[in-house]
Short mmCIF file of N, CA and C in Angstrom, two decimals:
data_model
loop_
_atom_site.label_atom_id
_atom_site.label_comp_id
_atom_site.label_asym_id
_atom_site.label_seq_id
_atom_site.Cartn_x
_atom_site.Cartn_y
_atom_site.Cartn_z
N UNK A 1 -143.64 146.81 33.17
CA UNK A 1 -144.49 146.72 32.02
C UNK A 1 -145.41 147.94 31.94
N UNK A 2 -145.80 148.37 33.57
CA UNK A 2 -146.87 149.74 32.71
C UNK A 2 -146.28 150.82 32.73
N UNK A 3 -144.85 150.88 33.09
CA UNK A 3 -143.68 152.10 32.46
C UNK A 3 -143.85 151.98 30.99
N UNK A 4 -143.28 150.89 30.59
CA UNK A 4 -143.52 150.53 29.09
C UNK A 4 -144.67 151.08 28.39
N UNK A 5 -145.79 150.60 28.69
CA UNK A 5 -146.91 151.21 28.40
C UNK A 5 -147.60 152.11 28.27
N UNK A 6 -147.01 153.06 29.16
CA UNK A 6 -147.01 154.34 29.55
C UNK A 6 -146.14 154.97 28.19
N UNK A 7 -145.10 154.96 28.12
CA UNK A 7 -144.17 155.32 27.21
C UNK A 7 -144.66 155.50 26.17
N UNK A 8 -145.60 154.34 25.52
CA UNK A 8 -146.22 154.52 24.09
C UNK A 8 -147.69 155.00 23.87
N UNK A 9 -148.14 155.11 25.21
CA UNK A 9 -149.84 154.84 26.01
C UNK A 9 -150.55 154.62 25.10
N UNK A 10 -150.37 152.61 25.02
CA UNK A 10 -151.08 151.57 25.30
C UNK A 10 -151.83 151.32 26.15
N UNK A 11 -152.84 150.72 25.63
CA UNK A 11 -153.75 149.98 26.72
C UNK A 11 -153.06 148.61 26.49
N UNK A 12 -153.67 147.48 28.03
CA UNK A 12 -152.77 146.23 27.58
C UNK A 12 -153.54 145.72 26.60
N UNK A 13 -154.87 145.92 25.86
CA UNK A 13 -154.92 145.11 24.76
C UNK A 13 -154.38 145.90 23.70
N UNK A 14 -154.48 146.78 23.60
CA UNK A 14 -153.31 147.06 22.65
C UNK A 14 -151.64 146.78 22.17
N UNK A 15 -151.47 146.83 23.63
CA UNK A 15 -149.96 146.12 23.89
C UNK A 15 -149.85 145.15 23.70
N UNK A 16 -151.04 143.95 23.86
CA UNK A 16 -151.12 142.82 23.64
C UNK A 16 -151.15 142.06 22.34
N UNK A 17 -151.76 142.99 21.96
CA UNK A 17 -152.24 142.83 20.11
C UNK A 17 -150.70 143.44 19.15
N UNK A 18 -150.21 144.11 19.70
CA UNK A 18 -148.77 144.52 18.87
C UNK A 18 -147.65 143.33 19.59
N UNK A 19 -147.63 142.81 20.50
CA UNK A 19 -146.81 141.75 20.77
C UNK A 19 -147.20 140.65 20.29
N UNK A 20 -148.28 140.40 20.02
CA UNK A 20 -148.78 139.15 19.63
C UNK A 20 -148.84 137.77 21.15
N UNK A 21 -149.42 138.43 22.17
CA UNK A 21 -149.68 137.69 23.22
C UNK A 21 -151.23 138.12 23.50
N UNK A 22 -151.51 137.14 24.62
CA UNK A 22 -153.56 137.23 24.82
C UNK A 22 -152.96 138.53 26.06
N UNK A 23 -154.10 138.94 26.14
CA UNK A 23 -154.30 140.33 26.98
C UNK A 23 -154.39 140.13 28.30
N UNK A 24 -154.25 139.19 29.02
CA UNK A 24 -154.71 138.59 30.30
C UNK A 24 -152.51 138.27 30.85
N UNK A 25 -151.99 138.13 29.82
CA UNK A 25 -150.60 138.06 30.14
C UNK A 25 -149.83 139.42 30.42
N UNK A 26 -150.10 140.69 29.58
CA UNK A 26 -149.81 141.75 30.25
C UNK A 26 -150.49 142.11 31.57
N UNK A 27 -151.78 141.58 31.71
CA UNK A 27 -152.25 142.01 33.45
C UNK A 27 -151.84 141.55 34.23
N UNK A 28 -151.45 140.05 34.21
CA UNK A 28 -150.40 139.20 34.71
C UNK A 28 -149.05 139.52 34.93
N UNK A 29 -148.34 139.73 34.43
CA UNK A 29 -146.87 140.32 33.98
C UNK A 29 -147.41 141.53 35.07
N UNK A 30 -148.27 142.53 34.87
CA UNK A 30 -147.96 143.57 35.54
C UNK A 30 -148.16 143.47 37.47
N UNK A 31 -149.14 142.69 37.45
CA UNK A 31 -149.29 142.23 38.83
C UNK A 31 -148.74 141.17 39.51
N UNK A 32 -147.21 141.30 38.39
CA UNK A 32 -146.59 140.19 39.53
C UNK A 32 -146.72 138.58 39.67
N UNK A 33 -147.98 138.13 38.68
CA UNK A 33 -148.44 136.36 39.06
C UNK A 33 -147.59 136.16 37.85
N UNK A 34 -146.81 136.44 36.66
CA UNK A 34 -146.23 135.85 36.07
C UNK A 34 -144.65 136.65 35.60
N UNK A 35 -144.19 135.41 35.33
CA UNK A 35 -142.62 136.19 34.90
C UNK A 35 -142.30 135.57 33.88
N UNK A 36 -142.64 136.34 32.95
CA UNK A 36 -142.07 136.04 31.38
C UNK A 36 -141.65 135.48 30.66
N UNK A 37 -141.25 134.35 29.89
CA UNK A 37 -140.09 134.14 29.54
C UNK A 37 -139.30 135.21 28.58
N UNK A 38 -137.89 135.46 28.25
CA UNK A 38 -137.23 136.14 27.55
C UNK A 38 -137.81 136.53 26.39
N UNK A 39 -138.05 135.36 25.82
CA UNK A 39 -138.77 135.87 23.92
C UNK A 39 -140.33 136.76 24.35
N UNK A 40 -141.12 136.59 25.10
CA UNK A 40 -141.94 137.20 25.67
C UNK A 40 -141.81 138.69 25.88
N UNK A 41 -140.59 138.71 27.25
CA UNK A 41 -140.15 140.01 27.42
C UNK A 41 -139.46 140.68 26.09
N UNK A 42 -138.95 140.52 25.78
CA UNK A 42 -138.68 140.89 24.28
C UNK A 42 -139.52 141.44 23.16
N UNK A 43 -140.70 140.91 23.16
CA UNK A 43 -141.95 141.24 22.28
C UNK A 43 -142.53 141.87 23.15
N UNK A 44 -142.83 141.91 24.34
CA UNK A 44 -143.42 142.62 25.31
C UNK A 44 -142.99 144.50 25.37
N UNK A 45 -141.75 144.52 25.62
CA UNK A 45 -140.55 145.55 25.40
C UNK A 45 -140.78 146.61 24.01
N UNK A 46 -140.53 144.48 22.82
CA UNK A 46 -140.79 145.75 21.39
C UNK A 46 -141.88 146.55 20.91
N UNK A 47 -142.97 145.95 21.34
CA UNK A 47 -144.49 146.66 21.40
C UNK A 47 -144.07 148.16 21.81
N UNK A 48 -143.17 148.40 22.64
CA UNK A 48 -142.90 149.32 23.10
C UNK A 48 -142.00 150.75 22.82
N UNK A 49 -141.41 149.60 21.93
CA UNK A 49 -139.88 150.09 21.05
C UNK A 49 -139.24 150.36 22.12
N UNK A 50 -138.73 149.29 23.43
CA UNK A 50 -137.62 149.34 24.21
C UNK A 50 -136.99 147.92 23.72
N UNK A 51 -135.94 147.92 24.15
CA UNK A 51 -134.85 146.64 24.05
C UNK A 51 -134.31 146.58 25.65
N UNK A 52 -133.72 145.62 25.51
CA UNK A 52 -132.78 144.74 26.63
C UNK A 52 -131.72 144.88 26.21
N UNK A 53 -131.16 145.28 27.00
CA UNK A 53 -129.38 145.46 26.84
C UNK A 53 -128.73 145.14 27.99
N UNK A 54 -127.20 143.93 27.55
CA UNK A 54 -126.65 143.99 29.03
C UNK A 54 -125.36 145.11 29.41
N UNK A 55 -125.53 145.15 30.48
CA UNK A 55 -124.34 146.40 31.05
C UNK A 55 -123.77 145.70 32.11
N UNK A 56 -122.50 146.43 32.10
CA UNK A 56 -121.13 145.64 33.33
C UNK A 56 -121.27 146.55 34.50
N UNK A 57 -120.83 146.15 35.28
CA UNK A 57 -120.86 147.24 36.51
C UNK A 57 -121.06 148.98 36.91
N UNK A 58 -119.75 148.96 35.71
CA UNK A 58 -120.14 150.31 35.51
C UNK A 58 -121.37 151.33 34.41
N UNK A 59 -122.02 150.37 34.21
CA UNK A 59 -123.05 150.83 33.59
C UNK A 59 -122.71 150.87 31.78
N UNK A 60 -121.57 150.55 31.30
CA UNK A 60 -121.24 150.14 30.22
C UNK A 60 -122.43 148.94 29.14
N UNK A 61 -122.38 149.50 28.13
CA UNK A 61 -123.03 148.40 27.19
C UNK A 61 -122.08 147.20 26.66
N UNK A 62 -122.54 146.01 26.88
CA UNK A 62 -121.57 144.95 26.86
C UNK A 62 -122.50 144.19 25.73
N UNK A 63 -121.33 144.49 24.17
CA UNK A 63 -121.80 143.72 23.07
C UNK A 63 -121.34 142.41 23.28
N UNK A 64 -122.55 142.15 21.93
CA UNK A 64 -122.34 140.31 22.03
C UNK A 64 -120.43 140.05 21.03
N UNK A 65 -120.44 139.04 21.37
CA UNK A 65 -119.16 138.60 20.57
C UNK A 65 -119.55 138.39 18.99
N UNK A 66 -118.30 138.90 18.18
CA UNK A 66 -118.65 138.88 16.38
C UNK A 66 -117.99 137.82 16.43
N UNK A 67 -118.72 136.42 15.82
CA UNK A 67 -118.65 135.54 15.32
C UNK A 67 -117.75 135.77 14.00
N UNK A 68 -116.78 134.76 13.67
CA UNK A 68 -116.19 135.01 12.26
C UNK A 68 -116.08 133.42 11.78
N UNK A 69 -116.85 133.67 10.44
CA UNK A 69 -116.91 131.99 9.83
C UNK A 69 -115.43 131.82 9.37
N UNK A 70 -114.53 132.16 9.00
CA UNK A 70 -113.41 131.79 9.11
C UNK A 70 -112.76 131.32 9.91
N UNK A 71 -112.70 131.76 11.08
CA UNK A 71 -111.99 131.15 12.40
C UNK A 71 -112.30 130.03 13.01
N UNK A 72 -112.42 128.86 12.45
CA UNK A 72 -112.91 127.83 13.19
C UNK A 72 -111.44 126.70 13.47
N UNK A 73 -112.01 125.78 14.22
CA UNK A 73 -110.92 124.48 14.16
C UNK A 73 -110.67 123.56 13.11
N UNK A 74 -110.41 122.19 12.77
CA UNK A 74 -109.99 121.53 12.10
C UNK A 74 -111.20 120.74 11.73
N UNK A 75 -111.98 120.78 12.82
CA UNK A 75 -113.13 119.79 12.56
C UNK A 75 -114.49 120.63 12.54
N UNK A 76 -114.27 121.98 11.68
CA UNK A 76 -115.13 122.93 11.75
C UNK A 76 -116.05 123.93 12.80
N UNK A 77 -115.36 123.21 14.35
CA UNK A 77 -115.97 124.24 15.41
C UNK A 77 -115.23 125.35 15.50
N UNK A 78 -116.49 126.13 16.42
CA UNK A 78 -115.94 127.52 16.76
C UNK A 78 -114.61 127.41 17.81
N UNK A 79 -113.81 128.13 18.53
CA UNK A 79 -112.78 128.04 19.39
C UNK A 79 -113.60 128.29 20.82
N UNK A 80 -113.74 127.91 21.88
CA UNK A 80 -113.99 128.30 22.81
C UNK A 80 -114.03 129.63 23.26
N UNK A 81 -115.31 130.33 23.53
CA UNK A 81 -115.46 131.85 23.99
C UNK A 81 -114.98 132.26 24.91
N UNK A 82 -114.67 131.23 26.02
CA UNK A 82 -113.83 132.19 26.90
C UNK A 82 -112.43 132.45 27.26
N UNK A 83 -112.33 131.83 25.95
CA UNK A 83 -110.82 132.00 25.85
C UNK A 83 -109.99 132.43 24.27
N UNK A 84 -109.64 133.45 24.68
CA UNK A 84 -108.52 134.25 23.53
C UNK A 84 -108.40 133.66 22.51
N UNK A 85 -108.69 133.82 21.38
CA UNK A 85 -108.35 133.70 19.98
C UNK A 85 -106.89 134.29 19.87
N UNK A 86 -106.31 133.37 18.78
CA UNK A 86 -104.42 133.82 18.77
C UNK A 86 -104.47 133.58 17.32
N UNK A 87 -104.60 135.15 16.62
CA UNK A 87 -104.73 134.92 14.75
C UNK A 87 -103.43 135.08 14.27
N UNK A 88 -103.06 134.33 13.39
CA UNK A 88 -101.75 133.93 12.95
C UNK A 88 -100.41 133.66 14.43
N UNK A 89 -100.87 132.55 15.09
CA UNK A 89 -99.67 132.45 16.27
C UNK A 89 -98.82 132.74 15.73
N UNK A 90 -97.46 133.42 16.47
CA UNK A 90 -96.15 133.45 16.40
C UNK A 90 -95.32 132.40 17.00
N UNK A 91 -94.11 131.80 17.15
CA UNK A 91 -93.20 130.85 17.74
C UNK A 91 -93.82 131.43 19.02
N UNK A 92 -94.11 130.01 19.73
CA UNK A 92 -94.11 129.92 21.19
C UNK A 92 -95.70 130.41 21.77
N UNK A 93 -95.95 130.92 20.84
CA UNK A 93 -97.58 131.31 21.11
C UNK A 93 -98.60 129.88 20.99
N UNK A 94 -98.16 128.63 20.62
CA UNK A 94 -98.97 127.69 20.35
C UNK A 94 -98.33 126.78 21.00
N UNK A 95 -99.26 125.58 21.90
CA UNK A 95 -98.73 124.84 22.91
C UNK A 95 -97.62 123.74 21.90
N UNK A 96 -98.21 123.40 20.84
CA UNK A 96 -97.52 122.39 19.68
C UNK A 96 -96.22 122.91 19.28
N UNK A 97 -95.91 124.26 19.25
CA UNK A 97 -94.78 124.29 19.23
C UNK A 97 -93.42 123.77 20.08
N UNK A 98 -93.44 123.39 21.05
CA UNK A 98 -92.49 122.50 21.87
C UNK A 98 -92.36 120.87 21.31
N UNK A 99 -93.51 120.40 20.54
CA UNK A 99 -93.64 119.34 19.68
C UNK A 99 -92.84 119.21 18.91
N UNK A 100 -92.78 120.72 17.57
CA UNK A 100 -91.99 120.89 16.21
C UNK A 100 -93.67 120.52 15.53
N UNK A 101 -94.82 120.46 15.63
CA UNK A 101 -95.32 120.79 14.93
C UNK A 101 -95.92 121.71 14.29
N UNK A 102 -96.62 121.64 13.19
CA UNK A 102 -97.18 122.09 12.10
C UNK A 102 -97.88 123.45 12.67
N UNK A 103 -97.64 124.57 12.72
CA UNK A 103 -98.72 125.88 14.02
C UNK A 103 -99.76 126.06 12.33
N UNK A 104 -100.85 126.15 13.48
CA UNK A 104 -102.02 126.39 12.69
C UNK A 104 -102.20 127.18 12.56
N UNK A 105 -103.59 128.33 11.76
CA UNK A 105 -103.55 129.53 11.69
C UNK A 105 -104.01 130.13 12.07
N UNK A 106 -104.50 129.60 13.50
CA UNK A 106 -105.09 130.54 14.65
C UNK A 106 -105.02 129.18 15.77
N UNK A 107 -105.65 129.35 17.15
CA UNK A 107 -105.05 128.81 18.43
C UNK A 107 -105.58 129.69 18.93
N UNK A 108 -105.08 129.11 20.63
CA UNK A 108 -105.63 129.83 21.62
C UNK A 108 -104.99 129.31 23.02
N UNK A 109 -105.15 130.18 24.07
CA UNK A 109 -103.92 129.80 25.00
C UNK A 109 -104.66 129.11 26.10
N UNK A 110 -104.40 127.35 26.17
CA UNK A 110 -105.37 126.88 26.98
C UNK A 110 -105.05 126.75 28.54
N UNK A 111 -103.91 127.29 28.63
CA UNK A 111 -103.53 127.42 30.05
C UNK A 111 -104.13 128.71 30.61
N UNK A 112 -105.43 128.37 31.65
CA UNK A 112 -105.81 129.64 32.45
C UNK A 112 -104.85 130.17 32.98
N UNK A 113 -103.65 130.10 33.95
CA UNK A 113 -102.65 130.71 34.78
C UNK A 113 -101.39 131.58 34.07
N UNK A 114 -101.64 130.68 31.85
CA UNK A 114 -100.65 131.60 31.07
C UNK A 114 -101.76 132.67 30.89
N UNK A 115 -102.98 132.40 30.56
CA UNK A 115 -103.67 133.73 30.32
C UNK A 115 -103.96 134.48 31.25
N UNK A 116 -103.95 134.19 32.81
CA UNK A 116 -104.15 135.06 33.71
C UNK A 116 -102.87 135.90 33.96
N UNK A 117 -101.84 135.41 33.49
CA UNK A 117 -100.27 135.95 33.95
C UNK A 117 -99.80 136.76 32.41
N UNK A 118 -100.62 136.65 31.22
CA UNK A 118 -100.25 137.49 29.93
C UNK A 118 -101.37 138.71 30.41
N UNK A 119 -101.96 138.53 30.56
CA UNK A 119 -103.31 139.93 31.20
C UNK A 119 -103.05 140.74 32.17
N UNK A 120 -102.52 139.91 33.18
CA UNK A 120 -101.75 140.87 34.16
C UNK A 120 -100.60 141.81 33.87
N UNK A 121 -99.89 141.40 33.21
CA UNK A 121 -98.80 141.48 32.28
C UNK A 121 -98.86 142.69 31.23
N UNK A 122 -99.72 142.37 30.72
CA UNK A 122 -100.68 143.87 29.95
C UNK A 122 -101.43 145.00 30.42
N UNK A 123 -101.99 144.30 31.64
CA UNK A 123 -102.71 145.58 31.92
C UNK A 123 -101.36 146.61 33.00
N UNK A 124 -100.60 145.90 33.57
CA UNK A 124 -99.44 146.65 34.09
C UNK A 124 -98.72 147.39 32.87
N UNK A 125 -98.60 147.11 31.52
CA UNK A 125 -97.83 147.67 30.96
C UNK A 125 -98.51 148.90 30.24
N UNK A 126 -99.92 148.72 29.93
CA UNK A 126 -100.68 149.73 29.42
C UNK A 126 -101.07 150.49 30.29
N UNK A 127 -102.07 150.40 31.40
CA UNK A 127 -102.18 151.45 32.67
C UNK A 127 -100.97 151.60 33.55
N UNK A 128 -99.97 152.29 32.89
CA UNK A 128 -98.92 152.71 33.60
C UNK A 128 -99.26 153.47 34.87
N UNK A 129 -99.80 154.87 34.63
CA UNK A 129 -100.25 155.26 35.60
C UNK A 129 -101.36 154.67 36.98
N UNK A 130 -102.14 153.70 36.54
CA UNK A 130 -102.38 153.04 37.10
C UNK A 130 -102.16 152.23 38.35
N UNK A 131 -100.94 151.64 37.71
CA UNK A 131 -100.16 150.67 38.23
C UNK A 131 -98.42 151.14 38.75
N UNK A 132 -98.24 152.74 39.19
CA UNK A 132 -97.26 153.26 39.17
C UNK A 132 -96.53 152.58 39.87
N UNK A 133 -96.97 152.60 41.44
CA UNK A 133 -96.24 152.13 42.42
C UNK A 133 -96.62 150.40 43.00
N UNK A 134 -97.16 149.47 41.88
CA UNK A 134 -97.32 148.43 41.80
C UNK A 134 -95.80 147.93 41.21
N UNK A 135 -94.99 146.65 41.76
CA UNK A 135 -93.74 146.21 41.06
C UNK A 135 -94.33 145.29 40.27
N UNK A 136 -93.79 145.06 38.96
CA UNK A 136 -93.73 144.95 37.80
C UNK A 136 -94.11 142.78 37.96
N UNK A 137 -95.32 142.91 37.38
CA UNK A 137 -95.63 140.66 37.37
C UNK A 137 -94.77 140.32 36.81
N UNK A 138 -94.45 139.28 37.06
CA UNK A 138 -93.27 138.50 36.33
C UNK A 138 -93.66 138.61 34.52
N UNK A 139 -92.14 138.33 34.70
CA UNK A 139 -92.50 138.59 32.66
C UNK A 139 -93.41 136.40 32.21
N UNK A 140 -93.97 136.82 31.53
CA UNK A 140 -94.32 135.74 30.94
C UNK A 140 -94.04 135.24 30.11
N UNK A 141 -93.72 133.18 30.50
CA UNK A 141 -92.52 132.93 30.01
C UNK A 141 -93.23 131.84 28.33
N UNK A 142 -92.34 131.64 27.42
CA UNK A 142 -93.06 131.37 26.27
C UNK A 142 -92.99 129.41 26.64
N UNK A 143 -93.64 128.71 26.02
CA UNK A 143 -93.58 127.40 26.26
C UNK A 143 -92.89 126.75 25.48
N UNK A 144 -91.64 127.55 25.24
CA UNK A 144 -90.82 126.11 24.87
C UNK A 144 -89.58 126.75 25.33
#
């Protein structure tokens, strides 16, 4: 926080008064007796004109997921986030197809071990070099 502060050089009632928190919470915050909550740190930050951003290992910026109001289920929910959206399935891409029913116009592959074995599957075929002297995952097989 007094990096932050520093950055714009604020005093904490100043900082305090552009976040819209009492002035006794940035002295706090800075010495450690309190820890923030998020919407806090956030207003705390923007006083500052910094943001929060998350990053992956390698130091990459990791956006949020784009929501699309179109893509939902039958009973108007979203599809589960951690798992693959499938827009316009093809034969065999949808578990219902081994049924003979009706393929909808999007799906998603609820078998973790088919999506861990279509990923593997891909990333061997795209990082060729990569994966030179790696032998080739089994091909992945369709469900019906």
């Amino acid at each position: 926080m007094r990096r932050a502060r520093r950055i714009v050089r604020l005093s904490q009632q100043q900082m305090a008064r552009f976040a819209k928190v009492a002035p006794s919470t940035i002295g706090r915050v800075e010495a450690g007796n309190l820890v923030p909550s998020l919407a806090v740190l956030e207003r705390l930050l923007g006083a500052a004109g910094l943001f929060l951003v998350v990053v992956d290992q390698e130091g990459r910026v990791v956006l949020p997921m784009a929501d699309r109001d179109d893509v939902q289920d039958g009973a108007s929910r979203r599809y589960p986030s951690h798992l693959d959206t499938i827009l316009d399935p093809e034969l065999g891409e949808w578990w219902g197809d081994i049924y003979g029913l009706a393929r909808p116009p999007e799906t998603y592959h609820r078998s973790s071990a088919d999506r861990e074995a279509r990923r593997r599957r891909s990333q061997w075929e795209v990082r060729v070099a990569q994966h030179r002297s790696a032998p080739p995952p089994p091909p992945v097989h369709d469900y019906y």
